[in-house]
Short mmCIF file of C-alpha atoms in Angstrom, two decimals:
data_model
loop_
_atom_site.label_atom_id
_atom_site.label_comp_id
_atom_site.label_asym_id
_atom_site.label_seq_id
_atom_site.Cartn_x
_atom_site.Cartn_y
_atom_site.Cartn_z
CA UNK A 1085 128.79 -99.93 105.29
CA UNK A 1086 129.79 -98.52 108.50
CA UNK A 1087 130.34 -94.69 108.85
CA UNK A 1088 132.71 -93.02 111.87
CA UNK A 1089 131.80 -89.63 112.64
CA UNK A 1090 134.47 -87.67 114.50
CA UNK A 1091 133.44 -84.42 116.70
CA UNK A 1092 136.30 -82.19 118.16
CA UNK A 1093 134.97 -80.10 120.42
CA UNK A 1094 136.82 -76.62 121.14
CA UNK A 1095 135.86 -74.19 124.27
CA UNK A 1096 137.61 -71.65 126.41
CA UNK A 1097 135.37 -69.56 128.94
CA UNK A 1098 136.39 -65.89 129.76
CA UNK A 1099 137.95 -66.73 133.27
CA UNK A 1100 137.18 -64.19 136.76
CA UNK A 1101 139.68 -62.34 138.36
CA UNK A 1102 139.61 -62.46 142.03
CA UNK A 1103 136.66 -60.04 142.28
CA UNK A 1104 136.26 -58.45 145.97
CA UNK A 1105 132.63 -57.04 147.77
CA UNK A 1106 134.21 -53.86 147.59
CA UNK A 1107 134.89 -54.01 144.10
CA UNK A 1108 131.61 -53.81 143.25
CA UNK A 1109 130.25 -50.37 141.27
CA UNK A 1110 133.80 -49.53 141.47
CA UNK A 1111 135.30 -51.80 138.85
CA UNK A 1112 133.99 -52.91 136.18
CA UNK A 1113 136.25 -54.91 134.13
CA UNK A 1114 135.81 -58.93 135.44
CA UNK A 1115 138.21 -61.10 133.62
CA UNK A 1116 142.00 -62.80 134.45
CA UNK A 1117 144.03 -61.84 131.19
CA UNK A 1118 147.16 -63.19 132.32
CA UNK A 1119 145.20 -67.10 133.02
CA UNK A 1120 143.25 -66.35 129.51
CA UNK A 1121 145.93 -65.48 127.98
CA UNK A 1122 148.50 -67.99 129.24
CA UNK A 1123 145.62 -71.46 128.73
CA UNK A 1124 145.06 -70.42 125.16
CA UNK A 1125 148.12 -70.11 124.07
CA UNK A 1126 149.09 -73.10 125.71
CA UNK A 1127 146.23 -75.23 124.37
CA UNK A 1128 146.76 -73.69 120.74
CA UNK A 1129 150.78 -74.81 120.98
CA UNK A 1130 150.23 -78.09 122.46
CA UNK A 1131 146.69 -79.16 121.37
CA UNK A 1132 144.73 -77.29 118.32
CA UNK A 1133 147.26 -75.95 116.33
CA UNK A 1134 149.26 -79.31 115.84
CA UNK A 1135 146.06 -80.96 115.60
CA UNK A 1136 144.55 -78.45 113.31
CA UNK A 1137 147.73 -79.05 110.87
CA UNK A 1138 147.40 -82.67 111.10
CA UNK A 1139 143.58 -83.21 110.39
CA UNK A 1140 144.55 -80.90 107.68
CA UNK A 1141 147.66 -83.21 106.18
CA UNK A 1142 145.09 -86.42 107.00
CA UNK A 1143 142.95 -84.87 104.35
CA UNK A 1144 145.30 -83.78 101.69
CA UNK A 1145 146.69 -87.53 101.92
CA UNK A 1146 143.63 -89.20 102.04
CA UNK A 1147 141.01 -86.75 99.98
CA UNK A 1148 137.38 -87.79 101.09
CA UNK A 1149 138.24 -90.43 102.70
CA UNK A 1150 138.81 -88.63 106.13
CA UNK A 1151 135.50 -86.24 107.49
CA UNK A 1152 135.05 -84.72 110.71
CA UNK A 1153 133.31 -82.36 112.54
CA UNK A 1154 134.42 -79.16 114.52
CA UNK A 1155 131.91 -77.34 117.43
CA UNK A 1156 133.95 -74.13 118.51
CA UNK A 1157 131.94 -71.66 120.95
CA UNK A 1158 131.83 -68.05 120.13
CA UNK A 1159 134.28 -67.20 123.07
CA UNK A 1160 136.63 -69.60 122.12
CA UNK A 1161 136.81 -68.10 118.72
CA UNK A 1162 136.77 -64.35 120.49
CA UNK A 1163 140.50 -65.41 122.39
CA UNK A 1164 142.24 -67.29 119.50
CA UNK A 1165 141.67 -64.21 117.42
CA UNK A 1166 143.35 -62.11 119.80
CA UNK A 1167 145.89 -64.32 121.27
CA UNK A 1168 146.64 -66.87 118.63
CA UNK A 1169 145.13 -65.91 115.23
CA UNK A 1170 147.00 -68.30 113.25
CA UNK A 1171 144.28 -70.84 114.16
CA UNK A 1172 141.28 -69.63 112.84
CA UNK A 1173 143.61 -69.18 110.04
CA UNK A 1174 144.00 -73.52 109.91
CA UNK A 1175 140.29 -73.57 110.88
CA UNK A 1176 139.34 -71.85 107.27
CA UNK A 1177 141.88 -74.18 105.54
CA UNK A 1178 139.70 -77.42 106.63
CA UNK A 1179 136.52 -75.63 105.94
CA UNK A 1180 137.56 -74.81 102.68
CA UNK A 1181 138.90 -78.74 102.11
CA UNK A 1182 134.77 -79.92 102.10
CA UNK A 1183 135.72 -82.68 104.38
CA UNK A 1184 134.72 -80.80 107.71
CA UNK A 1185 131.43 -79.57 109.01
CA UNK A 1186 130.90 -76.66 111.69
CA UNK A 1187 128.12 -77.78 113.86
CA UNK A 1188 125.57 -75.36 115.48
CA UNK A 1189 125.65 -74.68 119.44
CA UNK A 1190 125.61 -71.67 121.98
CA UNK A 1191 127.75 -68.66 121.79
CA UNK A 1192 129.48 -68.85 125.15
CA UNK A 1193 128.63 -72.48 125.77
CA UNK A 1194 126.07 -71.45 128.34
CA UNK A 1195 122.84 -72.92 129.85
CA UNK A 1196 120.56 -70.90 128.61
CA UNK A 1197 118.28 -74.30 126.97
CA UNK A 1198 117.68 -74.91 130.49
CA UNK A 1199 116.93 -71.61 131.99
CA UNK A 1200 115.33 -69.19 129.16
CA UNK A 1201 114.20 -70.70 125.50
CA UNK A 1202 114.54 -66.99 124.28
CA UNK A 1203 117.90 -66.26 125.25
CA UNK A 1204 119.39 -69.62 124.36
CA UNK A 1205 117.68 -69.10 120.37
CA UNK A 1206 119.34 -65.63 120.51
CA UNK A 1207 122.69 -67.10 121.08
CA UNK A 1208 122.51 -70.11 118.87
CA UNK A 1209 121.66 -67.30 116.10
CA UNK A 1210 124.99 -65.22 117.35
CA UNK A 1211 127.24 -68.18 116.99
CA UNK A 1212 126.01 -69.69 113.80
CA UNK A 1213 126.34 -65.62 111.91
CA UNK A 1214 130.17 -65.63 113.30
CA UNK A 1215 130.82 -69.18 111.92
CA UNK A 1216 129.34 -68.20 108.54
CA UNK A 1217 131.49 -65.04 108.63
CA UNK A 1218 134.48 -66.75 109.42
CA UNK A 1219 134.33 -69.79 107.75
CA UNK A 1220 131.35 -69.52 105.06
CA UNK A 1221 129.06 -72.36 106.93
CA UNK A 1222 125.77 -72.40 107.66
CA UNK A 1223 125.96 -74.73 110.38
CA UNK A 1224 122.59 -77.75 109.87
CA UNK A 1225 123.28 -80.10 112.52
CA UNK A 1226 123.23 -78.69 116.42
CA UNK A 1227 124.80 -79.88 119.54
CA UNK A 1228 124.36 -78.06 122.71
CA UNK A 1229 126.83 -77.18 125.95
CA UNK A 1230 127.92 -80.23 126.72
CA UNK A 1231 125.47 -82.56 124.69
CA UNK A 1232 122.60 -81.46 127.30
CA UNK A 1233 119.45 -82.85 125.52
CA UNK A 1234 115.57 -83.37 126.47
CA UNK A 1235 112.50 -83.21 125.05
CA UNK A 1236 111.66 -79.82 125.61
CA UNK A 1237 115.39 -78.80 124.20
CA UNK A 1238 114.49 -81.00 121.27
CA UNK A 1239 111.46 -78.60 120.17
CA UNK A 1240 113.61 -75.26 120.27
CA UNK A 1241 116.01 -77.37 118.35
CA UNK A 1242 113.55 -78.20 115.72
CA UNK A 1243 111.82 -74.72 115.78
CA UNK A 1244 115.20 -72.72 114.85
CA UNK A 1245 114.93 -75.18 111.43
CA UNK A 1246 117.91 -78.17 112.25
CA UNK A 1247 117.23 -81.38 110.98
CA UNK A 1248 120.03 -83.44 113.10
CA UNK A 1249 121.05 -82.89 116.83
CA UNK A 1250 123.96 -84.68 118.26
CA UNK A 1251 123.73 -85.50 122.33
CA UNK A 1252 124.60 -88.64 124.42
CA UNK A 1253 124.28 -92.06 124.52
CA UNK A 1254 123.78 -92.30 127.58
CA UNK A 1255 122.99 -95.98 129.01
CA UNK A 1256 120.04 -94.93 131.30
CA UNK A 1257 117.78 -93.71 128.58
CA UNK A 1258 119.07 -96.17 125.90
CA UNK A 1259 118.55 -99.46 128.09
CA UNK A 1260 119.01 -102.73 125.93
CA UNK A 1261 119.18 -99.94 122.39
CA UNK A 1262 122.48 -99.39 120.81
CA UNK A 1263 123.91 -95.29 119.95
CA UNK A 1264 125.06 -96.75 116.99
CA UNK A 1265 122.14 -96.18 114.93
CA UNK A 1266 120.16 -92.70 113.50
CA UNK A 1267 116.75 -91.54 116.00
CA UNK A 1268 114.43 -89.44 115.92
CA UNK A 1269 112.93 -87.27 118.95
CA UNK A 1270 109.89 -88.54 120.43
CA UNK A 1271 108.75 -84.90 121.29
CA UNK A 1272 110.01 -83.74 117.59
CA UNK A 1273 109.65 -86.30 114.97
CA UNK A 1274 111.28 -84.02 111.93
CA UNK A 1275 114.53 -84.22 114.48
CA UNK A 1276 117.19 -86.47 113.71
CA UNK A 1277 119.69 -87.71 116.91
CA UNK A 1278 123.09 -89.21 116.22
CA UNK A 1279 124.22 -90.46 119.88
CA UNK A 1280 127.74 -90.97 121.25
CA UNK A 1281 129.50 -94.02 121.43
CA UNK A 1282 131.37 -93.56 124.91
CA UNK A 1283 132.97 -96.75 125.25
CA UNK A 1284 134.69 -96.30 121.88
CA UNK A 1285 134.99 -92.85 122.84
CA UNK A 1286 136.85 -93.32 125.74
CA UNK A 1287 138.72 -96.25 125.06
CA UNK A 1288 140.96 -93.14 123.14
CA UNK A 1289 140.04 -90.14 125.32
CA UNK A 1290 140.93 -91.61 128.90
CA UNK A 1291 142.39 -95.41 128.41
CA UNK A 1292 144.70 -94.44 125.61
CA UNK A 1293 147.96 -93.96 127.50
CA UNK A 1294 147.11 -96.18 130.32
CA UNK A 1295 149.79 -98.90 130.62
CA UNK A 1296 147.21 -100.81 133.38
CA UNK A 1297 144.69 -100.90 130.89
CA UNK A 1298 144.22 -104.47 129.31
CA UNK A 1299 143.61 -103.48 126.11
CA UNK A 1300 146.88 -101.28 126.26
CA UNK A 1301 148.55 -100.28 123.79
CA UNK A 1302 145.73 -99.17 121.50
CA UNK A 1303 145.98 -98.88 117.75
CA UNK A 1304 144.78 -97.99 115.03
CA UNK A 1305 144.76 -101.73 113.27
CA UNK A 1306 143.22 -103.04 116.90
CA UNK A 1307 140.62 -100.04 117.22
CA UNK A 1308 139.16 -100.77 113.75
CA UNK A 1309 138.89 -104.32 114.13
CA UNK A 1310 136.67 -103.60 117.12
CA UNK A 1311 134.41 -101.27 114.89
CA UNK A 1312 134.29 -103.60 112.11
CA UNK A 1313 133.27 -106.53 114.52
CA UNK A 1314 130.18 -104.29 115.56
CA UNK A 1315 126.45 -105.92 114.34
CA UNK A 1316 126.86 -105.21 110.71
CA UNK A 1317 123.02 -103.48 110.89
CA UNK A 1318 125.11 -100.89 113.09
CA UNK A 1319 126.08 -98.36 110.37
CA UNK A 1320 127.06 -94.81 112.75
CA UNK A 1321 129.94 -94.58 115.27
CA UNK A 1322 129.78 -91.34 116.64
CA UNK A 1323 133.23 -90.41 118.59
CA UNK A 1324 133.00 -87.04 120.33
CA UNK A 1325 136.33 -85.64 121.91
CA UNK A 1326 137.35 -82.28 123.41
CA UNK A 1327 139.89 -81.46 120.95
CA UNK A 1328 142.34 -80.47 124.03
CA UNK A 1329 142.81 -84.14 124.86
CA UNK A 1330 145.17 -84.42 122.11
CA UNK A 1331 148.31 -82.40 123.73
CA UNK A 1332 147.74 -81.59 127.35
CA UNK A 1333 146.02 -84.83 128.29
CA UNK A 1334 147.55 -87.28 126.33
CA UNK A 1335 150.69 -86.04 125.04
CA UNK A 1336 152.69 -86.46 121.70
CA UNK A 1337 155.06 -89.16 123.47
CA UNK A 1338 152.05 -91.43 124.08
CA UNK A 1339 151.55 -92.01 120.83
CA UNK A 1340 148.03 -90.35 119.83
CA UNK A 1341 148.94 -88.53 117.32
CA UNK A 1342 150.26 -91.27 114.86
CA UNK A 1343 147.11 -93.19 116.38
CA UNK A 1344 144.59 -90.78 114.61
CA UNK A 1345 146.99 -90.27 111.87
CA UNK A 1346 146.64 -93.94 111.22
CA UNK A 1347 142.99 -94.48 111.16
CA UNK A 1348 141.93 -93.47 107.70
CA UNK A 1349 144.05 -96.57 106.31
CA UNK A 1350 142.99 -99.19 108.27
CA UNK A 1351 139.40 -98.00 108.02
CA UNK A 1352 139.46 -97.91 104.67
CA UNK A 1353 141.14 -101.37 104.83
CA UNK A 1354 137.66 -102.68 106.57
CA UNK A 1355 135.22 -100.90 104.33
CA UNK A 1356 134.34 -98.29 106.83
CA UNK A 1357 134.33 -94.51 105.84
CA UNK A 1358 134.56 -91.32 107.83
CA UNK A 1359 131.66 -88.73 107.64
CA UNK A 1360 130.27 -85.77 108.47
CA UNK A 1361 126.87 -86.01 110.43
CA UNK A 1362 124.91 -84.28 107.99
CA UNK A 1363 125.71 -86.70 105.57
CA UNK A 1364 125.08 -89.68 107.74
CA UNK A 1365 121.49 -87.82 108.42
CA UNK A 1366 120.74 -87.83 104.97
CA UNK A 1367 121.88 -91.08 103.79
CA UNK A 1368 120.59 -92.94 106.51
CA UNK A 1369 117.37 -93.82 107.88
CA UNK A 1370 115.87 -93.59 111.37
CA UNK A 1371 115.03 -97.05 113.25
CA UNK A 1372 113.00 -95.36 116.07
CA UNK A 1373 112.18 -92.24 118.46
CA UNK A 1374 113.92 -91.66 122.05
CA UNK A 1375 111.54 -90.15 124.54
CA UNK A 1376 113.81 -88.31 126.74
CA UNK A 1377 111.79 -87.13 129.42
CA UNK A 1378 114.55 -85.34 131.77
CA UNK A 1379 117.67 -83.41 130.82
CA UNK A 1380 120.71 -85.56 129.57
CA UNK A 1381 123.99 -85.05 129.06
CA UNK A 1382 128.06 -86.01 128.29
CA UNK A 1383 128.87 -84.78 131.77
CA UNK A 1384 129.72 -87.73 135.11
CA UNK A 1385 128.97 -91.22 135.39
CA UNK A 1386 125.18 -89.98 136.00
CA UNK A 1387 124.85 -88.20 132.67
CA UNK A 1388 122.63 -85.64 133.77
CA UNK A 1389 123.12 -81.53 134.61
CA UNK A 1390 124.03 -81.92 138.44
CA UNK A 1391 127.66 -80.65 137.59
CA UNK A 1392 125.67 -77.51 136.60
CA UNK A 1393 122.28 -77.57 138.97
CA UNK A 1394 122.98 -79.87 141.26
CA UNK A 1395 123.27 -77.68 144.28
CA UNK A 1396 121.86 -74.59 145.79
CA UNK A 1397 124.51 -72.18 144.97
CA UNK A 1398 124.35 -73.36 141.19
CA UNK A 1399 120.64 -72.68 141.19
CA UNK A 1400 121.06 -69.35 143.30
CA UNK A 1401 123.62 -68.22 140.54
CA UNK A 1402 121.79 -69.10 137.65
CA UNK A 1403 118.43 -67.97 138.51
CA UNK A 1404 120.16 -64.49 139.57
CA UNK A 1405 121.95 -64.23 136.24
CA UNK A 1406 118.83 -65.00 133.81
CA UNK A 1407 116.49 -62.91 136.10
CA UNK A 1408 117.88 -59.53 133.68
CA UNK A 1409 117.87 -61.87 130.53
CA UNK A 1410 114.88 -59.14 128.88
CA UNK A 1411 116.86 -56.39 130.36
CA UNK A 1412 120.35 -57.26 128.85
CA UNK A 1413 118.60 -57.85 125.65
CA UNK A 1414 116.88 -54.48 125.27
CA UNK A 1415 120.14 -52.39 126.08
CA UNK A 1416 121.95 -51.19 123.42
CA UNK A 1417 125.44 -51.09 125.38
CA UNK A 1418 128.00 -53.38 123.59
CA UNK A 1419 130.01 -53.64 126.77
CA UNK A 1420 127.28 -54.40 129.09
CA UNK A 1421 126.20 -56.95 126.08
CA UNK A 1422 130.13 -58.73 126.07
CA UNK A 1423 130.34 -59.17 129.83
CA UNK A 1424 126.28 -60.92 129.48
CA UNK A 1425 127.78 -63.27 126.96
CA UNK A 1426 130.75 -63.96 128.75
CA UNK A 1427 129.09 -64.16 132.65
CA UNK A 1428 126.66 -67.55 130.72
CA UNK A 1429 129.61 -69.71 130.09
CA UNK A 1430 128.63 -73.15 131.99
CA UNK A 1431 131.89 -73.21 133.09
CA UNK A 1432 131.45 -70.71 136.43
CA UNK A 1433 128.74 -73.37 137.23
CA UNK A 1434 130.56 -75.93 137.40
CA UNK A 1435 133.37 -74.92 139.26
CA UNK A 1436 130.72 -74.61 142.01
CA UNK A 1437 129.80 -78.09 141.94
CA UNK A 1438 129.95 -80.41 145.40
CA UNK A 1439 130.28 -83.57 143.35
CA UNK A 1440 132.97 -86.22 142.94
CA UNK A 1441 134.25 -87.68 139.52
CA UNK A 1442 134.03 -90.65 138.44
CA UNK A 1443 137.49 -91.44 139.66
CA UNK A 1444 136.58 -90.19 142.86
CA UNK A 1445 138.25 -86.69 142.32
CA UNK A 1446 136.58 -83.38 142.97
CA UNK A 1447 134.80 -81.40 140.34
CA UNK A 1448 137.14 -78.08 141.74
CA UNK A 1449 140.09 -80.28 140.75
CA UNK A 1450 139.42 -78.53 137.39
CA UNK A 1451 138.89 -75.25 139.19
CA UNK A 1452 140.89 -71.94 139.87
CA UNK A 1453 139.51 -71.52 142.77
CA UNK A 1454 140.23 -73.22 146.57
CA UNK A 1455 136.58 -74.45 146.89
CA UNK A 1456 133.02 -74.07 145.17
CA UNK A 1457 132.24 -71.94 148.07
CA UNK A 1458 134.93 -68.92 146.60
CA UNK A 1459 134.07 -70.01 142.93
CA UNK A 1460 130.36 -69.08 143.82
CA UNK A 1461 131.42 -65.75 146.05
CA UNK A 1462 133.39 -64.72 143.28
CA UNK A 1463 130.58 -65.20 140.90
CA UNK A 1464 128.17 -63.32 143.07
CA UNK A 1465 130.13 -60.52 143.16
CA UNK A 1466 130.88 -60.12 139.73
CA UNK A 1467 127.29 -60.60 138.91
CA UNK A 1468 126.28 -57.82 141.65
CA UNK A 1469 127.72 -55.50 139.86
CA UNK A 1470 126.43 -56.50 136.57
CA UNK A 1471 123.33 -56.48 138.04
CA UNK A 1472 124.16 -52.80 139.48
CA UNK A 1473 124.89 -51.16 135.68
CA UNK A 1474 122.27 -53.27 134.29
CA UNK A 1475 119.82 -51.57 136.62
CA UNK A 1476 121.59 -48.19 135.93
CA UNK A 1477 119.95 -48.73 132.14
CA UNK A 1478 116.33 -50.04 133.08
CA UNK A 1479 115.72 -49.88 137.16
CA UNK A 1480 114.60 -52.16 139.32
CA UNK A 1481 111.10 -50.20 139.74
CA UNK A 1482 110.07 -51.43 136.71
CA UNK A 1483 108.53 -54.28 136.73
CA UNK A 1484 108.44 -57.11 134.26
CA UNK A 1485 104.77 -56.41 132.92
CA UNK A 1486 105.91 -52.70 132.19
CA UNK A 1487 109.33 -54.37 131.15
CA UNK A 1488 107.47 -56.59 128.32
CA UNK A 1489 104.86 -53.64 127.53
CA UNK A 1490 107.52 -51.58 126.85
CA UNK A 1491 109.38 -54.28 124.56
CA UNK A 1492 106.20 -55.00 122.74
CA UNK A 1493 105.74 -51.46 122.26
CA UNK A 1494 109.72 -51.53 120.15
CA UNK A 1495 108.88 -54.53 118.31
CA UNK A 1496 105.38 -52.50 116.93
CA UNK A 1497 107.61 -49.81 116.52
CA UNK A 1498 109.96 -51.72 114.39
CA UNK A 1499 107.50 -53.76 112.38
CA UNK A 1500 105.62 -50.09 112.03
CA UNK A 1501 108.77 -48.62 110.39
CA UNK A 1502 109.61 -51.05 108.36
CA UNK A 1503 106.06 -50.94 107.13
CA UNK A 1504 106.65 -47.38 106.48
CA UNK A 1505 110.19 -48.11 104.88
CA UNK A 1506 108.00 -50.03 102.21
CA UNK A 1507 105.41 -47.82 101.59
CA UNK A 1508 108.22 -45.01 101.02
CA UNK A 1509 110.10 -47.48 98.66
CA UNK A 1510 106.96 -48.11 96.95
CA UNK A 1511 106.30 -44.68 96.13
CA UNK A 1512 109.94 -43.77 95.08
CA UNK A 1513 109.75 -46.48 92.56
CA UNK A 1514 106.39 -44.72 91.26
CA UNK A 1515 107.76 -41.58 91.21
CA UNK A 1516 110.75 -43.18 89.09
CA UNK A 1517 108.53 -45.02 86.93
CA UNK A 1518 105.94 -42.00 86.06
CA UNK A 1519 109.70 -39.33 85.38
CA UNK A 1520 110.52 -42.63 82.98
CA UNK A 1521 107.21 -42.09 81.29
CA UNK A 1522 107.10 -38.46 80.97
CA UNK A 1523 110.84 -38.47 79.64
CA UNK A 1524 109.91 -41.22 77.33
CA UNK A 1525 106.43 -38.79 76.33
CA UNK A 1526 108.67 -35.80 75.72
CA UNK A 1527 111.39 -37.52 73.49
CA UNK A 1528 108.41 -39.17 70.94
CA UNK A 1529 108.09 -37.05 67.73
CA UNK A 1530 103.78 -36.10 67.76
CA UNK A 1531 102.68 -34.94 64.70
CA UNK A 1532 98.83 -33.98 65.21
CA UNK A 1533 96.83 -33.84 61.46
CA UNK A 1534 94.76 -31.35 60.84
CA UNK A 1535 91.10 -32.09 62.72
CA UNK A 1536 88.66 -33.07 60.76
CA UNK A 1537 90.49 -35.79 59.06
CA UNK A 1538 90.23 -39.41 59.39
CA UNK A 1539 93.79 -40.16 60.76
CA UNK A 1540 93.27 -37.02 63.34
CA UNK A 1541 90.31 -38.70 64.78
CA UNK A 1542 92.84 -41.64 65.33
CA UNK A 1543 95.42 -39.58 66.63
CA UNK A 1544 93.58 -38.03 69.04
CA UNK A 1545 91.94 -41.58 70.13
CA UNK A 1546 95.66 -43.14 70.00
CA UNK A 1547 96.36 -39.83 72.89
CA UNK A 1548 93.41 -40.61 75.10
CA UNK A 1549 93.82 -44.06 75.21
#
C-alpha cells in the first residue's frame, strides 16, 4: 500500500529596516514593522488561513483518511500571534483532530547546523517547548532550514533523541535510488530519512497553473494515477510545499484549491492513504543507508547551501554573527536574546546571494533590497551594533579561554546548587519524618508496670528496642 505524506512548510523572518553606519550605538531597535506587518497579514488572508480552514474541512469530511504534516518556525509563530492570532487558533484545531503532526526544526529557521552544533541544539530545544505549549506536541520527526542535511547534521539529529529526519531527494546523492522509499543515515544508523519527491512535488508547486505545460491542466484523478503507476515496492511519497504557494503563488482562480480538496477521494479510490511521517517510520522498514558526505539541501537546481555560503559576504556575515554565539548565550538580557534569535534567520543570507535561479532569475528577485551588496551592508550594520551591546555585557578583552572558564565555572555552580537543593530537601523530609514520630510517640497511651515484674521487663525491652 502506498502512503503520501504531505509537509506544509510555514516561515516568516523578522525583516531589517534600512539600518544606516550612523545608526549604530544609537538605535537599537532593527526591524521593518510596516513590511512585517503588511506580508503576514497578507499571507494569513490569502494563503494559511484559507488553507488552514480547508485542511481542517478535508479532515472532518474524510476522518483518517487525510494526514499531514505542519513545520512552523518559532518567528513565524512570534508574528501571527501578534498580527493575526486567529491562526494559531486553526493551527490547535488540526492538532487537536490527530490527523496532523508538528515536526521538529530551528527556532528562527537559521543556520546554526552548519556553523555551531551548540547553538543550533539550543534552538531546536526553544522551538519544540513553544510547539508543545501551543499545540500539546512533542514534535519526533525533525527537518531542518530548508531540508539542509549531512552526515555530521545527521549525528546532532540523532543525539537530541529523533528517530526520523526529513531532507531532500536530491538526484546527485541518490544516483540510480528512488526517494520513494524509508533510509537510514550512514553516519547514524538509529536515524530514519524520508526524502522528497520533487518531481511530484513540483509538478503542483511550480507547473500547476502553467497553461505551456504538457501535462496541463493537472488533477486530482490524473495526479493519482501517476502515484498509483509508481513500482508497487515504492510505498512513501513524500510532497513538501511552502504552505504560501497556495494563495500568493498559485491563486484560488487556478484551481489549487479544489485540486488538494480533491485528493483524499481519488486516493482512496487507488488504495493509497495519507500519513503522517512518524507513522510511515514506524510501519515501514528501511531498504538501505545514504552516506551523505557534504551538505544537501531543497534549495536551486544544485541542491546544496550556496544560496546561503556561497560567497564571501555570506561567509563574512555568518562567521561575524556566530563569533558571540557563547556570549549571547550567557547574557541574561531578553532583548539582547530576541534580536540573537531574530539576526539567525537564513533568510538575510540569502538575500546576499550572487546566484541565478533555475529560471535564470536572480536570487534578490526575492529580496527587499536593490542588490546583495545593500542586503549585506545592511546586515553588517545591524550586526555592528549587536555586536557593540553584546560587548557592553562581556568585553572584547576577554578572551574565549576565560570566556569558557568562566561558563564552566556557572555550570559547577549550578550542578553545585542543585546538589545543595537536594541535600536541603533531604533533610526537611527528615526533619518531617522524625516531628511525625515524636507526635505519633506523644499521642500513644504508656502504661509502665511496676519494675520487678515480668511484663515490666518487657515493657521496658518493647521501649529500647
Amino acid at each position: 500500500m502506498k502512503n503520501i505524506c504531505f509537509y506544509f512548510k510555514i516561515h516568516q523572518p523578522f525583516r531589517l529596516k534600512r539600518y544606516r553606519f550612523f545608526d549604530i550605538g544609537n538605535d537599537h531597535y532593527y526591524y521593518d514593522d510596516f513590511a512585517n506587518d503588511e506580508i503576514i497579514n497578507r499571507l494569513a488572508e490569502q494563503s494559511y488561513i484559507p488553507m488552514g480552514n480547508m485542511v481542517l474541512d478535508i479532515i472532518r469530511q474524510n476522518g483518517k483518511d487525510f494526514k499531514c504534516a505542519i513545520s512552523i518556525t518559532g518567528t513565524a509563530i512570534e508574528q501571527i500571534q501578534i498580527h493575526v492570532p486567529e491562526f494559531i487558533g486553526v493551527l490547535r484545531k488540526l492538532a487537536d483532530t490527530g490527523c496532523v503532526e508538528f515536526l521538529s526544526e530551528t527556532y528562527s529557521h537559521s543556520l546554526s547546523s552548519l556553523q555551531d552544533p551548540e547553538e543550533f541544539m539550543r534552538e531546536v530545544k526553544l522551538h519544540d517547548d513553544l510547539i508543545f505549549k501551543l499545540f500539546g506536541q512533542k514534535p519526533t520527526v525533525f527537518t531542518n532550514t530548508e531540508l539542509i542535511y549531512d552526515d555530521e547534521i545527521a549525528l546532532l539529529i540523532n543525539s537530541m533523541g529523533f528517530k526520523t529526519a526529513v531532507t531532500e531527494g536530491a538526484k546527485h546523492i541518490l544516483g540510480w535510488k528512488s526517494p520513494n522509499y524509508l533510509y537510514t543515515a550512514a553516519s547514524a544508523p538509529a536515524l530514519k530519512l524520508l526524502l522528497t519527491n520533487d518531481k511530484l512535488s513540483e509538478d503542483i508547486s511550480r507547473r500547476f497553473g502553467d497553461p505551456s505545460w504538457d501535462e496541463y491542466p493537472l488533477t486530482a484523478d490524473k495526479y493519482m494515477d501517476w502515484i498509483a503507476a509508481l513500482p508497487e515496492e515504492e510505498q512513501v511519497v513524500n510532497l513538501y510545499f511552502s504552505m504560501d504557494t497556495f494563495g500568493p503563488f498559485l491563486p484560488n482562480s487556478t484551481g489549487i484549491f479544489d485540486f488538494v480538496r480533491a485528493l483524499p477521494r481519488f486516493a482512496k479510490e487507488r488504495g493509497i492513504v495519507f500519513a503522517m511521517p512518524s507513522e510511515v517510520s514506524a510501519k515501514l522498514k528501511p531498504v538501505g543507508d545514504l552516506a551523505i558526505p557534504y551538505p544537501i539541501s531543497g534549495t536551486d537546481e544544485a541542491r546544496d547551501v550556496s544560496a546561503w555560503k556561497g560567497n564571501n559576504l555570506q561567509r563574512e556575515a555568518l562567521d561575524k554573527l556566530y563569533s558571540v554565539a557563547e556570549r549571547v548565550n550567557l547574557c541574561d538580557d531578553r532583548r539582547l536574546k530576541q534580536d540573537w534569535e531574530y539576526l539567525q534567520s537564513s533568510d538575510h543570507f540569502y538575500y546576499m546571494s550572487t546566484k541565478k535561479l533555475d529560471d535564470g532569475a536572480a536570487h534578490s528577485s526575492f529580496s527587499p533590497y536593490d542588490s546583495p551588496f545593500s542586503a549585506f551592508t545592511n546586515y553588517m550594520n545591524v550586526l555592528a551594533d549587536f555586536i557593540v551591546r553584546v560587548q557592553e555585557q562581556f568585553p572584547e578583552e576577554i578572551e574565549n579561554e576565560e570566556l569558557n572558564s568562566l561558563l564552566l565555572t556557572i555550570r559547577n555552580q549550578s550542578a553545585e546548587i542543585d546538589e545543595l537543593n537536594k541535600e536541603v530537601r533531604t533533610l526537611r523530609n527528615n526533619i518531617l519524618n522524625a516531628d511525625d514520630i515524636n507526635n505519633a510517640a506523644v499521642d500513644l497511651p504508656v502504661t509502665i508496670p511496676k519494675t520487678g515484674t515480668k511484663s515490666g521487663k518487657k515493657a521496658s525491652k518493647t521501649m529500647k528496642q
